[in-house]
C-alpha cells in the first residue's frame, strides 16, 4: 500500500508541475487537471498523499496542492469518515500548523491561507461540542513562534468571516459557533490585544537596532495579521469590548497611526470601530477621540503620510507619482475623521447628554485639510460630514462652525473647478486621479456627481452665512469679468482663439456660475427683505450685462449668471429691458459673420440657453414681465420677419414665452385674440388642403419630406423637401408650445371675472375654458391624421418606398442607441465640432421629433384643456383609429413615447366621469395587445439566451454589430415593458407612503447579527386601487388581461420590473378580484393555480437575486395564505415543488386552516414558508455546477443543560476521547 501511495504522489507532483508550467500545451494541462480532480474525488489515498505533498521540503506549488487535497477531504468526505480518521487528520493538521511551515518571512502567503482554511473547516464541523479546547490549543500554538501566531490570527479571522460576515454554514451550526464566540469574546479580545501589544513593543525595540531587522519584520508581520483579525471582529462584537478600559483599544490604534508599517491596518480598524451604530449611550465613549492626544495623532499621521504620498519617478525627472499605500492610508484617515463627525452629530443634541467638544475647531481644521487636498477623491469624501455639521440643529449655531462655513465656501471656490483629468498634467490632482480613475470619462462622471453634492453643501453653508456667501460670489464674479480670457493649450477646433471645455477660463467661469446659482436661491430663503443686498446685486448684474464675449462657452455661463441674479431685478423694475435685450441678443448669437457654416454644438447651446432663460423668466415672473409685453411681442415679430436664421425650435420657444405672459391678461377674450393672431399662420398652414392631402396619404407624405429620393451628401439640403420638413416641424412645435402653456387663472374669482368659467359640474366644481381650445380643435383632425399616417409608414409596402439613402430612416438614432445601451459620450468633442449631420441623420431626427411631438401635444391637451378635451365627441374612436392604428408594425422604440408621453398623461389628467366612456375602451384593448406582443418578444429573447449557450462552441466569432443590435433590441423590449407596466401601475395602483420611523436612533444588532439579511417588506402591502383601477376591474376581460400581464411579466428577464410588479401590482389586483368574487361568484381554480405557478416560475428565474427573492416569496405567501382556504388546488401545486417536506407543509396548512391552532409570529411564518418553496428558487449560473458542502448539525447547545452536566464545561476531555465510540455523538 505504501508503495502504491508513493507512486501516486510522484504522479501527482508531475501533474501539478505540468499544470503550472507556462510552456505546457493546453491539451496536457487539461489532462493533468483532470487527473488531479479525479484523484481528489475518488482516491482512497487522499489523506496520506495530501500529507506527503504538504511536507515543507516540497516546492510551494506542490505543498499547496497537497493541502488543497486535505481541505477537499474535510469539506466533502468528513461526514463519511470514521472518528479515528477524523482525530488523526485533526492531529496532523495541528502538526502542520506547529511544524509544517517555514519561518514567517519565508513562507508563501497562499500556503498560510490554505492551512488556515483547513483548520477553520474542521472548527466549523466540530467546535465547540466535539472540540471544546480549540481556543486553548490555538493559544498554546502562539507560544511556539511568530509563524504560528500569524496562522492562529488567520484562523480566527477566517472563522469570523465564514460565520458572521459570509454566513457560509447551516443556521444551527452558525448559531452554535456564534454563541460560543460571544461567550468567549472577553478572553479572545484580551488574547488578541496582548499579542498586538507584545509584538508592537518588540517591533519598536528592534526596528532601529542593527542586526535585528529580520526579527523586527517578523514582529511587524504578526502585528499586521493581528490588526487584520481585530478588524474582522470589531465590526460585530458588543461595543463594550471596543470602549472598555477607557477606550484602550482605540487609544492603541491611534498611537499606531504614526508607525508607517502598521498605520494602514490600524486606520482600517479605527474606521470600522468608529463607524459602528448601536445605542447612543454605548457610543458615548467615542467622544474621547476628540481629546487633544487622539486628534494630534490623527493629524500628525495625516501630515506625514501626505508628505510621503507623492514621490519623483526618477531623480532626474520632474514627474511625480503617487505612492499607493500612503495614499490609501490618507483615504482611510479621512474616512475615520468623517465617521467621527457622524458620531458627533448623532450624540450632540440627543437624549444622551454630550457637550460640544472643546476641540471642535481643531477637528474641523483637520477635515478642512482633506477638503483642500489635491486629490479630488479625498475632497469628495468630506462632503457628507460638512453637510451634517452645517445642517445640525445645535452644532450649526456654534461660532466655530459658522466661522468654518465661510472657510468652507472659500475652499469650494477651488473645489468646484473641474481639473484633474487623469490624461493631463495641468494640476496636482492629475497624479491622484490616475490612481483613482481609469479614464477621463470615468473622472468626468465622478466629477459631475461630486459637483452636484458640493452644490448641496454650498447651499446648506449659505443658509448659515448668507451675506458672507453673497460677498464671496460677488468678488468671484467681478474677478472673472475683469480677467482676460485664457484659452489654455486646448483651444477650440472650430474657430481661432475660442476656448474648449478644458480651457482655464471656461472651468473658472463654470465653477463660479455653479456657486452663484447655489447662493442666490438660499439668500432669498434665509434673509429678511430689508437685509437683501439689492444695490450690490444690481451693480453685479450691470457688470454682467455690460460684459461682451464672442466665446460661446463663456457666454453660456454669463447667461446663467443673468438668470441667477434675476430675482433681484424684481426689486428694481427698470433693469428689465436691459436683461431682455441681453437674452434676445444671445438668441441670435453667431461666432462669425458667415451664417451659412454649420453651427457648433456650443453655439447651438448658447441660443437654446437664451431661449430657455427667457421661458424660465416668463414662467416664474409673468406678472413682473407683463408691463413689457408689447415691447417683447414687437421684438419677437421683428425677429421672425428679419432673416435672423432662427430655428423652428427657437421661434417656438419665443412663442411659448409670449403665451406664458399672456396668461397674466386674466381676460379670456383678450388672450384668445392674442392667440388668434399668434397662431394664424400655423392654423392656415396646418389646415390647408395641401397639408391635409400630404398627411392623409403615406406615399404623398414620404415624397413631401423627401424620404423616397436618393440624395448624395454633396447635394445641398436647402431643397424643397428640407423646407417641407421644416414647415411640418414648425407647426407641431408651435402647437405644442401653445397647448402646453396656455392656462386659465389659478384663482377662481379671477377666472370668473375674466370669463374663463364655462359652467359647473353636478358636484359643483367649475368647468374652465382654455383660450387655446378653439385653435386646438381646428388643428386636431390633421394631427390625428398625421399620427395614423406615421404609424402606417412602418408597413412593408411603405418601407419599400424609402430610397436607398433613407432605408434606415426609422431606426434608432446613434445618440439614442448610446443612451439605451448606457454608453457614455466623449465629453470634449461633443461641444467643439460643427454639427455636420448626414442626410440620413437629419431624416431620422425629423421622424423621431415629429412622432414624439404629436404625442406631446395630445398628452398636454388633456392636462391643459381638461373637460374641453375629454368631451370631444368620439375621442376614444379617434385615438383608436390614429394612435393605435397598425401597431403590429410600429417598432418598440416608437411605442415608448406613445405610452409615456401621451397615454400616461391622458390617464393622470382624466376626470373620473370619463373613465368608462374614454379610458376603459382605450386601455383594455391596449393592455391585451401589449401583453401578447411583449410575451412573444420575451420568448424570443429567452430562446436566444438558451440557444446561445449550446451553440457557443460552434460559432466563436460573432459580428460586433450583430451583438450590439441584439443587445439594443433586448434593452428596448425591457424599456418598453417597464413603460407598459408603469402605465398599468399609474392607472390602477395608488401608492401609500409609509410612515417615517418614530425613533431615529440607529439600533444595531447587539444580539449579534440578524439571522439573514432581509429586505424589509410589510406584512401586507398597503397599496390600494385607484378609482380608475376599480373601474377597470369591473370588466372581466380587462381585469383578466391586467392580471395575466402582471403575473406573466414576473418571469421576464428584468429584475427591476419583477421587483416593482411583485411588490406593488400583483397582489393589489388579485386581492380585488378575489374579494369581488367572494361576493359575486368564483375565480376559477385553474386561474388561481396559474397565478400561483407564475410566481413560483418567477422564483425559478429571479430567485437568485436577494431583493426579487424577498418580494416574490412575500407575494407567494400572500396568495397561498389568503386563497388556500378556498382553493385546495394550491396545495397540489406545493406538493410538486422539488424536495418539499410534506410533513412541514401539513403543519403549515394546519396552522393556516385550523382556527384553534397555535399561531406563530410573522417572521417565523415567513421563514417556514420560504423553506417550503426553497425548491423553486433558481440558482445563479456561477452556483449551478458547484459541488454542495454538507455540514452536519451537532447536539444543540441551547437545550437547558441538566444540573450536573454542561456541554462546554464537562471535565476537559480531549478530542480523541470525545471522538471515541463511547461518545458517539456525531
Short mmCIF file of C-alpha atoms in Angstrom, two decimals, residues 672-860:
data_model
loop_
_atom_site.label_atom_id
_atom_site.label_comp_id
_atom_site.label_asym_id
_atom_site.label_seq_id
_atom_site.Cartn_x
_atom_site.Cartn_y
_atom_site.Cartn_z
CA UNK A 672 -57.89 84.42 -27.25
CA UNK A 673 -57.49 87.38 -29.64
CA UNK A 674 -53.74 87.35 -28.99
CA UNK A 675 -53.53 83.58 -29.62
CA UNK A 676 -55.60 84.01 -32.82
CA UNK A 677 -53.00 86.44 -34.08
CA UNK A 678 -50.02 84.38 -32.87
CA UNK A 679 -51.31 81.12 -34.36
CA UNK A 680 -52.92 82.50 -37.54
CA UNK A 681 -50.15 81.40 -39.90
CA UNK A 682 -49.82 77.98 -38.20
CA UNK A 683 -53.57 77.29 -38.37
CA UNK A 684 -53.70 78.41 -42.02
CA UNK A 685 -50.73 76.20 -42.94
CA UNK A 686 -51.80 73.12 -40.95
CA UNK A 687 -55.42 73.12 -42.14
CA UNK A 688 -54.62 73.90 -45.78
CA UNK A 689 -55.79 71.46 -48.43
CA UNK A 690 -52.18 70.77 -49.47
CA UNK A 691 -51.12 69.68 -45.96
CA UNK A 692 -54.28 67.64 -45.44
CA UNK A 693 -53.55 65.78 -48.67
CA UNK A 694 -49.92 65.20 -47.58
CA UNK A 695 -50.91 63.98 -44.12
CA UNK A 696 -53.59 61.59 -45.31
CA UNK A 697 -51.52 59.52 -47.76
CA UNK A 698 -48.27 57.77 -46.72
CA UNK A 699 -46.84 57.78 -50.27
CA UNK A 700 -47.51 61.51 -50.71
CA UNK A 701 -46.14 62.17 -47.21
CA UNK A 702 -42.85 60.33 -47.93
CA UNK A 703 -42.47 62.19 -51.18
CA UNK A 704 -43.26 65.55 -49.48
CA UNK A 705 -40.48 65.08 -46.87
CA UNK A 706 -38.08 63.60 -49.44
CA UNK A 707 -37.67 60.14 -47.89
CA UNK A 708 -38.26 58.43 -51.26
CA UNK A 709 -35.48 60.34 -53.03
CA UNK A 710 -31.84 59.35 -53.45
CA UNK A 711 -29.68 62.16 -52.08
CA UNK A 712 -25.89 62.44 -52.02
CA UNK A 713 -24.03 64.24 -49.24
CA UNK A 714 -22.73 66.79 -51.75
CA UNK A 715 -26.18 67.95 -52.83
CA UNK A 716 -27.38 70.89 -50.75
CA UNK A 717 -30.22 70.27 -48.35
CA UNK A 718 -31.85 73.66 -48.82
CA UNK A 719 -34.14 71.96 -51.30
CA UNK A 720 -37.90 71.92 -51.13
CA UNK A 721 -38.11 68.69 -49.14
CA UNK A 722 -35.92 70.19 -46.39
CA UNK A 723 -38.19 73.23 -46.26
CA UNK A 724 -41.24 70.95 -46.24
CA UNK A 725 -39.94 69.07 -43.23
CA UNK A 726 -39.36 72.45 -41.57
CA UNK A 727 -42.95 73.52 -42.24
CA UNK A 728 -44.36 70.41 -40.51
CA UNK A 729 -41.91 70.64 -37.61
CA UNK A 730 -42.70 74.31 -37.00
CA UNK A 731 -46.46 73.71 -36.91
CA UNK A 732 -46.05 70.93 -34.35
CA UNK A 733 -43.60 72.88 -32.15
CA UNK A 734 -45.93 75.89 -32.19
CA UNK A 735 -48.97 73.74 -31.41
CA UNK A 736 -47.13 72.13 -28.51
CA UNK A 737 -45.90 75.45 -27.11
CA UNK A 738 -49.39 76.96 -27.07
CA UNK A 739 -51.23 73.89 -25.76
CA UNK A 740 -48.64 73.31 -23.05
CA UNK A 741 -48.51 76.90 -21.79
CA UNK A 742 -51.96 78.49 -22.22
CA UNK A 743 -53.81 78.41 -18.86
CA UNK A 744 -56.74 79.97 -17.01
CA UNK A 745 -56.07 81.93 -13.76
CA UNK A 746 -55.47 79.73 -10.70
CA UNK A 747 -57.78 81.93 -8.56
CA UNK A 748 -61.47 81.04 -9.12
CA UNK A 749 -62.69 84.63 -8.65
CA UNK A 750 -60.16 85.95 -11.18
CA UNK A 751 -61.14 83.15 -13.59
CA UNK A 752 -64.84 84.04 -13.24
CA UNK A 753 -64.17 87.75 -13.73
CA UNK A 754 -62.03 87.04 -16.80
CA UNK A 755 -64.67 84.85 -18.46
CA UNK A 756 -62.77 81.55 -18.08
CA UNK A 757 -65.57 79.62 -16.30
CA UNK A 758 -67.98 77.95 -18.70
CA UNK A 759 -70.22 76.32 -16.07
CA UNK A 760 -70.20 73.87 -13.17
CA UNK A 761 -70.28 70.10 -12.85
CA UNK A 762 -73.08 68.33 -10.97
CA UNK A 763 -70.70 68.18 -7.98
CA UNK A 764 -70.33 71.97 -8.13
CA UNK A 765 -66.75 72.08 -9.43
CA UNK A 766 -66.08 74.82 -12.02
CA UNK A 767 -65.65 73.84 -15.69
CA UNK A 768 -62.92 76.07 -17.13
CA UNK A 769 -62.39 77.28 -20.70
CA UNK A 770 -58.89 77.44 -22.11
CA UNK A 771 -58.28 80.29 -24.60
CA UNK A 772 -56.38 77.93 -26.91
CA UNK A 773 -59.17 75.31 -27.16
CA UNK A 774 -60.60 76.75 -30.39
CA UNK A 775 -57.18 76.51 -32.08
CA UNK A 776 -56.56 73.02 -30.79
CA UNK A 777 -59.91 71.72 -32.03
CA UNK A 778 -59.20 73.11 -35.51
CA UNK A 779 -55.73 71.54 -35.57
CA UNK A 780 -56.69 68.17 -34.02
CA UNK A 781 -58.16 66.33 -37.08
CA UNK A 782 -54.94 66.71 -39.10
CA UNK A 783 -52.82 65.90 -36.05
CA UNK A 784 -54.65 62.56 -35.67
CA UNK A 785 -54.32 62.04 -39.41
CA UNK A 786 -50.53 62.54 -39.18
CA UNK A 787 -50.28 60.03 -36.31
CA UNK A 788 -52.23 57.44 -38.32
CA UNK A 789 -50.10 58.04 -41.42
CA UNK A 790 -46.92 57.91 -39.35
CA UNK A 791 -47.93 54.52 -37.91
CA UNK A 792 -48.65 53.22 -41.41
CA UNK A 793 -45.12 54.22 -42.60
CA UNK A 794 -43.82 51.02 -40.93
CA UNK A 795 -45.97 48.75 -43.12
CA UNK A 796 -43.83 46.72 -45.56
CA UNK A 797 -45.32 48.47 -48.59
CA UNK A 798 -44.39 51.90 -47.28
CA UNK A 799 -40.98 50.77 -46.00
CA UNK A 800 -40.27 49.69 -49.59
CA UNK A 801 -40.92 53.27 -50.77
CA UNK A 802 -37.90 54.59 -48.82
CA UNK A 803 -34.96 55.37 -51.11
CA UNK A 804 -31.62 53.65 -50.56
CA UNK A 805 -30.35 56.83 -48.84
CA UNK A 806 -33.10 56.58 -46.25
CA UNK A 807 -33.69 52.83 -45.75
CA UNK A 808 -32.65 53.26 -42.10
CA UNK A 809 -34.72 56.41 -41.57
CA UNK A 810 -36.93 54.74 -38.94
CA UNK A 811 -34.12 53.11 -36.97
CA UNK A 812 -32.93 54.29 -33.56
CA UNK A 813 -30.59 57.28 -33.82
CA UNK A 814 -26.97 56.73 -32.74
CA UNK A 815 -27.18 59.14 -29.80
CA UNK A 816 -30.33 57.40 -28.55
CA UNK A 817 -28.69 53.99 -29.03
CA UNK A 818 -25.89 55.08 -26.70
CA UNK A 819 -28.40 56.22 -24.11
CA UNK A 820 -30.35 52.93 -24.33
CA UNK A 821 -27.16 50.86 -24.09
CA UNK A 822 -25.74 53.07 -21.33
CA UNK A 823 -22.63 54.08 -23.31
CA UNK A 824 -21.02 57.38 -22.38
CA UNK A 825 -20.42 60.14 -24.91
CA UNK A 826 -16.93 61.61 -25.36
CA UNK A 827 -17.20 64.77 -23.37
CA UNK A 828 -14.82 67.09 -25.22
CA UNK A 829 -15.57 66.57 -28.90
CA UNK A 830 -19.28 66.95 -28.29
CA UNK A 831 -19.15 70.77 -27.91
CA UNK A 832 -16.42 71.57 -30.30
CA UNK A 833 -17.04 70.08 -33.67
CA UNK A 834 -19.54 71.71 -36.03
CA UNK A 835 -22.76 69.76 -36.04
CA UNK A 836 -22.45 68.23 -39.51
CA UNK A 837 -25.31 65.78 -39.80
CA UNK A 838 -25.69 63.40 -42.69
CA UNK A 839 -28.90 63.46 -44.71
CA UNK A 840 -29.88 60.17 -43.08
CA UNK A 841 -29.33 61.59 -39.55
CA UNK A 842 -31.43 64.61 -40.44
CA UNK A 843 -34.25 62.39 -41.67
CA UNK A 844 -34.04 60.16 -38.58
CA UNK A 845 -34.13 63.24 -36.36
CA UNK A 846 -37.13 64.62 -38.25
CA UNK A 847 -39.19 61.41 -37.94
CA UNK A 848 -38.29 60.98 -34.26
CA UNK A 849 -39.15 64.55 -33.23
CA UNK A 850 -42.28 64.64 -35.35
CA UNK A 851 -43.62 61.45 -33.81
CA UNK A 852 -42.67 62.47 -30.26
CA UNK A 853 -44.19 65.93 -30.63
CA UNK A 854 -47.50 64.56 -31.89
CA UNK A 855 -47.87 62.66 -28.64
CA UNK A 856 -46.55 65.54 -26.55
CA UNK A 857 -49.35 67.69 -27.97
CA UNK A 858 -52.01 65.07 -27.20
CA UNK A 859 -50.57 64.45 -23.74
CA UNK A 860 -50.51 68.16 -22.91
#
